Structure formats: C-alpha cells, structure tokens
mmCIF file of C-alpha atoms in Angstrom:
data_model
loop_
_atom_site.group_PDB
_atom_site.id
_atom_site.type_symbol
_atom_site.label_atom_id
_atom_site.label_comp_id
_atom_site.label_asym_id
_atom_site.label_seq_id
_atom_site.Cartn_x
_atom_site.Cartn_y
_atom_site.Cartn_z
ATOM 1 C CA UNK L 816 243.883 171.176 -19.864
ATOM 2 C CA UNK L 817 245.336 168.892 -22.550
ATOM 3 C CA UNK L 818 245.216 165.204 -21.638
ATOM 4 C CA UNK L 819 245.058 161.908 -23.502
ATOM 5 C CA UNK L 820 241.726 160.371 -24.524
ATOM 6 C CA UNK L 821 241.442 157.987 -21.555
ATOM 7 C CA UNK L 822 242.113 160.751 -19.043
ATOM 8 C CA UNK L 823 239.654 163.041 -20.851
ATOM 9 C CA UNK L 824 236.973 160.351 -20.672
ATOM 10 C CA UNK L 825 237.617 159.884 -16.956
ATOM 11 C CA UNK L 826 237.380 163.621 -16.287
ATOM 12 C CA UNK L 827 234.148 163.916 -18.283
ATOM 13 C CA UNK L 828 232.591 161.023 -16.373
ATOM 14 C CA UNK L 829 233.609 162.678 -13.099
ATOM 15 C CA UNK L 830 232.033 165.986 -14.175
ATOM 16 C CA UNK L 831 228.830 164.180 -15.208
ATOM 17 C CA UNK L 832 228.645 162.465 -11.820
ATOM 18 C CA UNK L 833 229.298 165.712 -9.924
ATOM 19 C CA UNK L 834 226.545 167.364 -11.933
ATOM 20 C CA UNK L 835 224.122 164.542 -11.097
ATOM 21 C CA UNK L 836 225.048 164.837 -7.400
ATOM 22 C CA UNK L 837 224.342 168.607 -7.553
ATOM 23 C CA UNK L 838 227.951 169.408 -6.711
ATOM 24 C CA UNK L 839 228.193 171.417 -9.949
ATOM 25 C CA UNK L 840 225.598 173.491 -11.738
ATOM 26 C CA UNK L 841 225.161 173.096 -15.497
ATOM 27 C CA UNK L 842 227.046 176.298 -16.591
ATOM 28 C CA UNK L 843 230.065 175.375 -14.471
ATOM 29 C CA UNK L 844 229.998 171.774 -15.700
ATOM 30 C CA UNK L 845 229.887 172.955 -19.327
ATOM 31 C CA UNK L 846 232.766 175.317 -18.634
ATOM 32 C CA UNK L 847 234.865 172.492 -17.191
ATOM 33 C CA UNK L 848 234.078 170.226 -20.156
ATOM 34 C CA UNK L 849 235.158 172.921 -22.609
ATOM 35 C CA UNK L 850 238.442 173.354 -20.749
ATOM 36 C CA UNK L 851 239.375 169.728 -21.478
ATOM 37 C CA UNK L 852 241.126 168.961 -24.769
ATOM 38 C CA UNK L 853 242.222 165.452 -25.639
ATOM 39 C CA UNK L 854 244.837 164.052 -27.950
ATOM 40 C CA UNK L 855 245.817 160.646 -29.255
ATOM 41 C CA UNK L 856 249.524 159.974 -29.151
ATOM 42 C CA UNK L 857 251.315 158.077 -31.904
ATOM 43 C CA UNK L 858 251.492 154.833 -29.958
ATOM 44 C CA UNK L 859 247.750 154.909 -29.316
ATOM 45 C CA UNK L 860 247.150 155.424 -33.027
ATOM 46 C CA UNK L 861 249.449 152.537 -33.978
ATOM 47 C CA UNK L 862 247.779 150.270 -31.414
ATOM 48 C CA UNK L 863 244.314 151.254 -32.618
ATOM 49 C CA UNK L 864 244.961 150.658 -36.323
ATOM 50 C CA UNK L 865 246.917 147.468 -35.611
ATOM 51 C CA UNK L 866 243.932 146.182 -33.631
ATOM 52 C CA UNK L 867 241.556 147.003 -36.474
ATOM 53 C CA UNK L 868 243.865 145.189 -38.898
ATOM 54 C CA UNK L 869 244.130 142.154 -36.588
ATOM 55 C CA UNK L 870 240.350 141.872 -36.182
ATOM 56 C CA UNK L 871 239.782 142.322 -39.925
ATOM 57 C CA UNK L 872 242.347 139.650 -40.794
ATOM 58 C CA UNK L 873 240.858 137.271 -38.225
ATOM 59 C CA UNK L 874 237.416 137.682 -39.779
ATOM 60 C CA UNK L 875 238.801 137.219 -43.285
ATOM 61 C CA UNK L 876 240.708 134.111 -42.187
ATOM 62 C CA UNK L 877 237.551 132.723 -40.599
ATOM 63 C CA UNK L 878 235.594 133.355 -43.767
ATOM 64 C CA UNK L 879 238.261 131.847 -46.005
ATOM 65 C CA UNK L 880 238.849 128.736 -43.904
ATOM 66 C CA UNK L 881 235.364 127.947 -42.634
ATOM 67 C CA UNK L 882 233.000 129.353 -45.237
ATOM 68 C CA UNK L 883 234.954 128.967 -48.475
ATOM 69 C CA UNK L 884 237.219 125.966 -47.983
ATOM 70 C CA UNK L 885 234.846 124.175 -45.562
ATOM 71 C CA UNK L 886 237.816 122.455 -43.961
ATOM 72 C CA UNK L 887 235.802 121.564 -40.863
ATOM 73 C CA UNK L 888 233.361 119.577 -42.980
ATOM 74 C CA UNK L 889 236.215 117.871 -44.806
ATOM 75 C CA UNK L 890 237.886 116.827 -41.538
ATOM 76 C CA UNK L 891 234.564 115.716 -40.089
ATOM 77 C CA UNK L 892 233.837 113.460 -43.043
ATOM 78 C CA UNK L 893 237.435 112.217 -43.250
ATOM 79 C CA UNK L 894 237.498 111.060 -39.607
ATOM 80 C CA UNK L 895 233.768 110.295 -39.448
ATOM 81 C CA UNK L 896 233.191 112.797 -36.666
ATOM 82 C CA UNK L 897 229.599 113.536 -35.775
ATOM 83 C CA UNK L 898 228.291 117.077 -35.778
ATOM 84 C CA UNK L 899 227.742 116.961 -32.034
ATOM 85 C CA UNK L 900 231.402 115.976 -31.577
ATOM 86 C CA UNK L 901 232.469 119.047 -33.592
ATOM 87 C CA UNK L 902 230.176 121.112 -31.381
ATOM 88 C CA UNK L 903 231.849 119.790 -28.233
ATOM 89 C CA UNK L 904 235.303 120.243 -29.783
ATOM 90 C CA UNK L 905 234.810 123.909 -30.615
ATOM 91 C CA UNK L 906 232.957 124.429 -27.338
ATOM 92 C CA UNK L 907 236.094 123.230 -25.556
ATOM 93 C CA UNK L 908 238.234 125.562 -27.685
ATOM 94 C CA UNK L 909 235.902 128.455 -26.841
ATOM 95 C CA UNK L 910 236.173 127.629 -23.116
ATOM 96 C CA UNK L 911 239.966 127.527 -23.362
ATOM 97 C CA UNK L 912 240.084 130.850 -25.207
ATOM 98 C CA UNK L 913 237.743 132.345 -22.605
ATOM 99 C CA UNK L 914 240.121 131.274 -19.826
ATOM 100 C CA UNK L 915 243.072 132.766 -21.723
ATOM 101 C CA UNK L 916 241.157 136.006 -22.357
ATOM 102 C CA UNK L 917 240.253 136.305 -18.677
ATOM 103 C CA UNK L 918 243.851 135.676 -17.679
ATOM 104 C CA UNK L 919 245.111 138.256 -20.192
ATOM 105 C CA UNK L 920 242.748 140.912 -18.854
ATOM 106 C CA UNK L 921 244.080 140.367 -15.345
ATOM 107 C CA UNK L 922 247.744 140.170 -16.313
ATOM 108 C CA UNK L 923 247.801 142.815 -19.053
ATOM 109 C CA UNK L 924 245.075 145.186 -17.928
ATOM 110 C CA UNK L 925 246.761 148.088 -19.756
ATOM 111 C CA UNK L 926 246.482 146.343 -23.168
ATOM 112 C CA UNK L 927 242.766 147.011 -23.532
ATOM 113 C CA UNK L 928 242.701 146.992 -27.347
ATOM 114 C CA UNK L 929 244.700 143.770 -27.659
ATOM 115 C CA UNK L 930 242.579 142.069 -24.999
ATOM 116 C CA UNK L 931 239.364 143.199 -26.658
ATOM 117 C CA UNK L 932 240.444 141.998 -30.088
ATOM 118 C CA UNK L 933 241.365 138.581 -28.638
ATOM 119 C CA UNK L 934 237.709 138.044 -27.734
ATOM 120 C CA UNK L 935 236.930 137.871 -31.472
ATOM 121 C CA UNK L 936 238.391 134.343 -31.389
ATOM 122 C CA UNK L 937 236.044 133.470 -28.533
ATOM 123 C CA UNK L 938 233.073 134.766 -30.525
ATOM 124 C CA UNK L 939 234.007 132.835 -33.677
ATOM 125 C CA UNK L 940 234.680 129.480 -31.995
ATOM 126 C CA UNK L 941 231.550 129.753 -29.860
ATOM 127 C CA UNK L 942 229.505 130.509 -32.975
ATOM 128 C CA UNK L 943 230.840 127.388 -34.720
ATOM 129 C CA UNK L 944 230.121 125.270 -31.642
ATOM 130 C CA UNK L 945 226.491 126.407 -31.361
ATOM 131 C CA UNK L 946 225.974 126.022 -35.115
ATOM 132 C CA UNK L 947 227.084 122.377 -35.076
ATOM 133 C CA UNK L 948 225.114 121.580 -31.936
ATOM 134 C CA UNK L 949 222.008 123.015 -33.598
ATOM 135 C CA UNK L 950 222.585 121.075 -36.808
ATOM 136 C CA UNK L 951 223.035 117.838 -34.867
ATOM 137 C CA UNK L 952 219.622 118.210 -33.210
ATOM 138 C CA UNK L 953 217.668 119.728 -36.112
ATOM 139 C CA UNK L 954 219.109 119.127 -39.602
ATOM 140 C CA UNK L 955 216.195 120.900 -41.319
ATOM 141 C CA UNK L 956 217.117 124.298 -39.767
ATOM 142 C CA UNK L 957 213.517 124.715 -38.595
ATOM 143 C CA UNK L 958 214.717 125.690 -35.111
ATOM 144 C CA UNK L 959 217.976 127.257 -36.201
ATOM 145 C CA UNK L 960 216.861 130.637 -34.847
ATOM 146 C CA UNK L 961 216.639 129.107 -31.368
ATOM 147 C CA UNK L 962 220.252 127.986 -31.702
ATOM 148 C CA UNK L 963 221.266 131.527 -32.592
ATOM 149 C CA UNK L 964 219.283 132.787 -29.585
ATOM 150 C CA UNK L 965 221.217 130.410 -27.319
ATOM 151 C CA UNK L 966 224.426 131.777 -28.848
ATOM 152 C CA UNK L 967 223.194 135.298 -28.036
ATOM 153 C CA UNK L 968 222.687 134.332 -24.387
ATOM 154 C CA UNK L 969 226.181 132.849 -24.246
ATOM 155 C CA UNK L 970 227.665 135.961 -25.867
ATOM 156 C CA UNK L 971 225.904 138.115 -23.284
ATOM 157 C CA UNK L 972 227.186 136.013 -20.389
ATOM 158 C CA UNK L 973 230.754 136.033 -21.720
ATOM 159 C CA UNK L 974 230.562 139.778 -22.420
ATOM 160 C CA UNK L 975 229.831 140.402 -18.744
ATOM 161 C CA UNK L 976 232.399 137.818 -17.614
ATOM 162 C CA UNK L 977 235.171 139.215 -19.830
ATOM 163 C CA UNK L 978 234.005 142.873 -19.831
ATOM 164 C CA UNK L 979 234.010 142.801 -23.633
ATOM 165 C CA UNK L 980 232.056 145.215 -25.800
ATOM 166 C CA UNK L 981 232.831 143.103 -28.876
ATOM 167 C CA UNK L 982 231.034 140.128 -27.335
ATOM 168 C CA UNK L 983 228.163 142.378 -26.293
ATOM 169 C CA UNK L 984 227.901 143.580 -29.891
ATOM 170 C CA UNK L 985 227.874 139.932 -31.020
ATOM 171 C CA UNK L 986 225.016 139.339 -28.596
ATOM 172 C CA UNK L 987 222.975 142.187 -30.100
ATOM 173 C CA UNK L 988 223.597 140.949 -33.641
ATOM 174 C CA UNK L 989 222.754 137.369 -32.655
ATOM 175 C CA UNK L 990 219.482 138.484 -31.054
ATOM 176 C CA UNK L 991 218.438 140.255 -34.241
ATOM 177 C CA UNK L 992 219.507 137.285 -36.390
ATOM 178 C CA UNK L 993 217.672 134.793 -34.185
ATOM 179 C CA UNK L 994 214.409 136.751 -34.415
ATOM 180 C CA UNK L 995 214.730 137.148 -38.189
ATOM 181 C CA UNK L 996 215.658 133.498 -38.761
ATOM 182 C CA UNK L 997 213.086 131.922 -36.477
ATOM 183 C CA UNK L 998 210.145 134.065 -37.579
ATOM 184 C CA UNK L 999 211.059 133.215 -41.179
ATOM 185 C CA UNK L 1000 211.030 129.500 -40.336
ATOM 186 C CA UNK L 1001 207.704 129.785 -38.520
ATOM 187 C CA UNK L 1002 206.020 131.966 -41.151
ATOM 188 C CA UNK L 1003 203.716 130.523 -43.766
ATOM 189 C CA UNK L 1004 205.341 128.667 -46.673
ATOM 190 C CA UNK L 1005 206.098 128.984 -49.519
ATOM 191 C CA UNK L 1006 206.493 132.774 -49.581
ATOM 192 C CA UNK L 1007 207.339 133.165 -45.865
ATOM 193 C CA UNK L 1008 206.060 136.746 -46.107
ATOM 194 C CA UNK L 1009 204.054 136.996 -42.882
ATOM 195 C CA UNK L 1010 204.502 135.936 -39.279
ATOM 196 C CA UNK L 1011 201.442 136.557 -37.074
ATOM 197 C CA UNK L 1012 200.165 138.918 -39.769
ATOM 198 C CA UNK L 1013 203.417 140.939 -39.888
ATOM 199 C CA UNK L 1014 205.845 141.245 -42.777
ATOM 200 C CA UNK L 1015 209.600 141.433 -42.214
ATOM 201 C CA UNK L 1016 209.943 145.230 -41.703
ATOM 202 C CA UNK L 1017 207.059 145.349 -39.229
ATOM 203 C CA UNK L 1018 208.242 142.488 -37.057
ATOM 204 C CA UNK L 1019 211.821 143.780 -37.105
ATOM 205 C CA UNK L 1020 210.608 147.264 -36.089
ATOM 206 C CA UNK L 1021 208.668 145.774 -33.173
ATOM 207 C CA UNK L 1022 211.727 143.787 -32.143
ATOM 208 C CA UNK L 1023 213.780 146.995 -32.309
ATOM 209 C CA UNK L 1024 211.299 148.643 -29.925
ATOM 210 C CA UNK L 1025 211.701 145.666 -27.573
ATOM 211 C CA UNK L 1026 215.494 146.054 -27.703
ATOM 212 C CA UNK L 1027 215.179 149.729 -26.750
ATOM 213 C CA UNK L 1028 213.065 148.723 -23.728
ATOM 214 C CA UNK L 1029 215.529 145.989 -22.729
ATOM 215 C CA UNK L 1030 218.364 148.535 -22.945
ATOM 216 C CA UNK L 1031 216.631 150.567 -20.250
ATOM 217 C CA UNK L 1032 216.422 147.460 -18.079
ATOM 218 C CA UNK L 1033 220.125 146.731 -18.682
ATOM 219 C CA UNK L 1034 220.962 150.213 -17.386
ATOM 220 C CA UNK L 1035 219.498 149.296 -13.999
ATOM 221 C CA UNK L 1036 221.684 146.200 -13.556
ATOM 222 C CA UNK L 1037 225.221 146.750 -12.178
ATOM 223 C CA UNK L 1038 226.686 143.957 -14.334
ATOM 224 C CA UNK L 1039 225.322 145.357 -17.621
ATOM 225 C CA UNK L 1040 225.218 149.075 -16.866
ATOM 226 C CA UNK L 1041 228.498 149.698 -18.684
ATOM 227 C CA UNK L 1042 226.944 148.440 -21.928
ATOM 228 C CA UNK L 1043 223.960 150.786 -21.772
ATOM 229 C CA UNK L 1044 225.188 153.326 -24.333
ATOM 230 C CA UNK L 1045 226.122 150.600 -26.830
ATOM 231 C CA UNK L 1046 222.770 148.831 -26.423
ATOM 232 C CA UNK L 1047 220.741 152.055 -26.324
ATOM 233 C CA UNK L 1048 222.036 153.648 -29.506
ATOM 234 C CA UNK L 1049 222.425 150.387 -31.453
ATOM 235 C CA UNK L 1050 218.806 149.518 -30.628
ATOM 236 C CA UNK L 1051 217.571 152.936 -31.738
ATOM 237 C CA UNK L 1052 219.488 152.697 -35.021
ATOM 238 C CA UNK L 1053 218.057 149.228 -35.685
ATOM 239 C CA UNK L 1054 214.530 150.362 -34.775
ATOM 240 C CA UNK L 1055 214.650 153.484 -36.947
ATOM 241 C CA UNK L 1056 216.187 151.641 -39.896
ATOM 242 C CA UNK L 1057 213.537 148.911 -39.706
ATOM 243 C CA UNK L 1058 210.816 151.542 -39.404
ATOM 244 C CA UNK L 1059 212.232 153.344 -42.447
ATOM 245 C CA UNK L 1060 211.868 150.157 -44.512
ATOM 246 C CA UNK L 1061 208.380 149.731 -43.061
ATOM 247 C CA UNK L 1062 207.448 153.260 -44.173
ATOM 248 C CA UNK L 1063 208.439 152.300 -47.723
ATOM 249 C CA UNK L 1064 206.825 148.851 -47.883
ATOM 250 C CA UNK L 1065 203.930 149.090 -45.443
ATOM 251 C CA UNK L 1066 202.734 145.781 -44.044
ATOM 252 C CA UNK L 1067 202.681 144.272 -47.541
ATOM 253 C CA UNK L 1068 204.387 141.321 -49.169
ATOM 254 C CA UNK L 1069 206.885 142.039 -51.930
ATOM 255 C CA UNK L 1070 204.532 140.835 -54.665
ATOM 256 C CA UNK L 1071 201.725 143.142 -53.532
ATOM 257 C CA UNK L 1072 204.078 146.077 -52.872
ATOM 258 C CA UNK L 1073 205.683 145.872 -56.314
ATOM 259 C CA UNK L 1074 202.268 145.936 -57.999
ATOM 260 C CA UNK L 1075 200.909 149.128 -56.388
ATOM 261 C CA UNK L 1076 201.787 152.802 -56.664
ATOM 262 C CA UNK L 1077 204.009 154.131 -53.915
ATOM 263 C CA UNK L 1078 201.612 156.981 -53.239
ATOM 264 C CA UNK L 1079 199.169 154.523 -51.648
ATOM 265 C CA UNK L 1080 201.660 154.081 -48.794
ATOM 266 C CA UNK L 1081 201.831 157.801 -48.055
ATOM 267 C CA UNK L 1082 200.260 157.364 -44.600
ATOM 268 C CA UNK L 1083 203.093 155.046 -43.584
ATOM 269 C CA UNK L 1084 205.564 157.795 -44.509
ATOM 270 C CA UNK L 1085 203.561 160.336 -42.495
ATOM 271 C CA UNK L 1086 203.474 157.984 -39.499
ATOM 272 C CA UNK L 1087 207.256 157.462 -39.678
ATOM 273 C CA UNK L 1088 207.840 161.220 -39.811
ATOM 274 C CA UNK L 1089 205.618 161.751 -36.763
ATOM 275 C CA UNK L 1090 207.523 159.037 -34.897
ATOM 276 C CA UNK L 1091 210.815 160.776 -35.711
ATOM 277 C CA UNK L 1092 209.439 164.078 -34.419
ATOM 278 C CA UNK L 1093 208.269 162.431 -31.208
ATOM 279 C CA UNK L 1094 211.647 160.776 -30.574
ATOM 280 C CA UNK L 1095 213.457 164.034 -31.387
ATOM 281 C CA UNK L 1096 211.382 165.874 -28.790
ATOM 282 C CA UNK L 1097 212.154 163.100 -26.291
ATOM 283 C CA UNK L 1098 215.908 163.306 -27.032
ATOM 284 C CA UNK L 1099 215.952 167.086 -26.624
ATOM 285 C CA UNK L 1100 213.953 166.873 -23.410
ATOM 286 C CA UNK L 1101 216.331 164.246 -21.986
ATOM 287 C CA UNK L 1102 219.378 166.191 -23.278
ATOM 288 C CA UNK L 1103 220.518 163.083 -25.158
ATOM 289 C CA UNK L 1104 222.685 164.719 -27.819
ATOM 290 C CA UNK L 1105 223.732 161.447 -29.471
ATOM 291 C CA UNK L 1106 220.161 160.251 -29.906
ATOM 292 C CA UNK L 1107 219.223 163.709 -31.186
ATOM 293 C CA UNK L 1108 221.959 163.510 -33.833
ATOM 294 C CA UNK L 1109 220.839 160.008 -34.838
ATOM 295 C CA UNK L 1110 217.287 161.259 -35.320
ATOM 296 C CA UNK L 1111 218.509 164.168 -37.445
ATOM 297 C CA UNK L 1112 220.395 161.724 -39.684
ATOM 298 C CA UNK L 1113 217.239 159.632 -40.082
ATOM 299 C CA UNK L 1114 215.256 162.786 -40.821
ATOM 300 C CA UNK L 1115 217.598 163.384 -43.753
ATOM 301 C CA UNK L 1116 217.315 159.743 -44.845
ATOM 302 C CA UNK L 1117 213.543 160.062 -44.610
ATOM 303 C CA UNK L 1118 213.521 163.165 -46.811
ATOM 304 C CA UNK L 1119 215.754 161.606 -49.477
ATOM 305 C CA UNK L 1120 213.785 158.358 -49.374
ATOM 306 C CA UNK L 1121 210.554 160.250 -50.097
ATOM 307 C CA UNK L 1122 212.353 162.169 -52.801
ATOM 308 C CA UNK L 1123 213.336 158.938 -54.554
ATOM 309 C CA UNK L 1124 209.879 157.442 -53.986
ATOM 310 C CA UNK L 1125 207.778 160.216 -55.448
ATOM 311 C CA UNK L 1126 210.014 162.078 -57.896
ATOM 312 C CA UNK L 1127 212.399 159.508 -59.423
ATOM 313 C CA UNK L 1128 210.012 158.438 -62.192
ATOM 314 C CA UNK L 1129 208.730 161.947 -62.934
ATOM 315 C CA UNK L 1130 211.920 164.036 -62.890
ATOM 316 C CA UNK L 1131 214.697 164.419 -65.430
ATOM 317 C CA UNK L 1132 217.642 162.450 -64.050
ATOM 318 C CA UNK L 1133 220.107 165.294 -64.579
ATOM 319 C CA UNK L 1134 217.839 167.710 -62.732
ATOM 320 C CA UNK L 1135 217.183 165.083 -60.083
ATOM 321 C CA UNK L 1136 220.849 164.665 -59.165
ATOM 322 C CA UNK L 1137 221.474 168.401 -59.497
ATOM 323 C CA UNK L 1138 218.844 168.998 -56.827
ATOM 324 C CA UNK L 1139 220.418 166.294 -54.678
ATOM 325 C CA UNK L 1140 223.842 167.925 -55.071
ATOM 326 C CA UNK L 1141 222.402 171.317 -54.123
ATOM 327 C CA UNK L 1142 220.682 169.916 -51.040
ATOM 328 C CA UNK L 1143 223.857 168.174 -49.838
ATOM 329 C CA UNK L 1144 225.820 171.383 -50.410
ATOM 330 C CA UNK L 1145 223.322 173.348 -48.319
ATOM 331 C CA UNK L 1146 223.519 170.754 -45.543
ATOM 332 C CA UNK L 1147 227.323 170.930 -45.569
ATOM 333 C CA UNK L 1148 227.239 174.726 -45.508
ATOM 334 C CA UNK L 1149 224.856 174.811 -42.564
ATOM 335 C CA UNK L 1150 226.973 172.227 -40.727
ATOM 336 C CA UNK L 1151 230.090 174.399 -41.182
ATOM 337 C CA UNK L 1152 228.221 177.471 -39.931
ATOM 338 C CA UNK L 1153 227.011 175.543 -36.890
ATOM 339 C CA UNK L 1154 230.517 174.266 -36.168
ATOM 340 C CA UNK L 1155 231.908 177.804 -36.380
ATOM 341 C CA UNK L 1156 229.191 179.134 -34.090
ATOM 342 C CA UNK L 1157 229.853 176.401 -31.504
ATOM 343 C CA UNK L 1158 233.623 176.938 -31.602
ATOM 344 C CA UNK L 1159 233.130 180.657 -31.001
#
C-alpha cells in the first residue's frame, strides 16, 4: 500500500496499538508494516523546505535585530523605559501571538507546518520578556538561571496549550541552560569549576539522567504523552554526550586535567563503555530501535574518542588518518550489507 507520510504514520500507530491490545501477533504486525510504503508529494516538500527557510530567517532576523543592533536597548534608553516595562511589553506581545497561534491552529488545522513555525515568534518574544524581567530584579545575573527556569516552565505550558513541539524543544533547551547557568553562578569563584563537588560534565550528566526520568513521568500524563519520544531521545542524547565529556575529563577542573596524562582517566573511559553496554542491553530488551541506534552511534564516538586520546601523540599523522579512513570505509560497507540484508 502506497500512501503519503501522514497516512503511513497513522497506519503504523494503529498497528502498534493493535499489537499492544493483542489483536495482532508480532509476525503479522511486522508483515503489515512492511506492506506500507510512504511518499512525500511535491507540495509537501515545498511546504517543508519553505517552513525551514521561514524559521531560519526568523532566527537570523532575531539575532541581527536584538543581539547585534541592540535596538531594544536603544529604544529603551531613548524613551527612558525601565527594564520591567520592556518585560511587560514583550510579555503582552507574547500573549497576543499565543492567542493568534491558538486561533490559527483551530482555523487552519491542515497547515501544521505553518502553524508550528509561527510558534517560533512566541518563543522569541517570551524569551525577551523573561530576560528583561530577570534583569530588572537582579542586574548582577546571579539568579539568571532561575529566570531561564521560569521561561522553561512557560515554554512547557504553552507547548501543551498550543500542541507545539517547537515550544517543547525550547523548554528542554531552557531547562538545560538554566541548570548550567545557575550552577555556574552558585559555584565557587573565581574559577567556577565545581558545584557541590562536581565539575561541569558531571553535573550535566546527572541532570541528563534526571531528564530521562522525567521523560518517563511525562509519558504517564495525557497532556504531555505526545511529547514522550521527543523528550526521551533528546534526554538520552544529552545524557550520553555529557557522559562522553565526563569520560574524557573525569571530575577534574580544566587546569588539573590539562596537567595530567590522559591515561590516568582510563577508568572513566571504562565506566562510560560499561554504561553504554548496559543501556544497549536495555534498548534491545525493550525493543527500542531508535535508542539502540543512538547507543551504537555513541559507541562509535567512544571508540574514536579513545583513539584520539591515546594514539594521537604517538602515531604518524598520515597513518593515523589512513586508519580512520579505513575504519569509516568498513563501517560504511557493513551498513550497506545490513541494508541489503534487511531489504531482502
């Protein structure tokens, strides 16, 4: 059966639900999934790339107007506006844009890409509003991370209200930024290396583990269940990336790390590898193919990271990159063989 991508997604969700309800056994469900082939028509492609272009231009315009030209600051000083007034002003704009976005979703429900891209304006104006509110209460930025956390809560609420994955993604990014910013502010000056005895990679890895746990809780709530996959895989990627940096640096400050030999951190690399193996076993046991593929990618990153760590200074550079080229070629060859085997 050849259907468009939306219809294919609907059919696959129906098959998954029937399999969970024991209306279909696994072989029959797999057979039905393989019988579905999807396509993207030309109008879908145009709409998709136009949406990407619109979002990219909106972000560039925001950067050029707000970050580079600082026109908000110029207007504020010209008319003697207070920072809290600017916060209220952009808060009102964000509320207006939220109302328009909600109305658009009801009136033009078919224009999902256009409606989703419109929420970028909501995210940007809300971010400006929270930033100016925070600056008005704490000019030293000591509690700036708390302001970002409040923005994350607002992004999460609006994501549910507007059914927007872009706003949910903004919430995840704001949560990470708030933790990084606030722990930096609360860590010991002047180096700001440690917070509660943890360096940056360690505390970010622990926060990634917390995000994974919160993703499981979000799956159980009807209002946030639709964002489970986004939260689940984004949290795992953040956790594994933070843990990869931790395996390289250990729980050391930069000054200490740069003064020791990398071989002294070998146990951190072993621990990271064991964690990857454990998560891979979990993914296979739960039949989570996406998480399994993510772990495989991080296995490769882990291997190449160790390669650079232990052999970069002791290997001829030509031979070094020749071995890298050979390894990538072997990976590509095996991937093609696997793809052929699956297609057959």
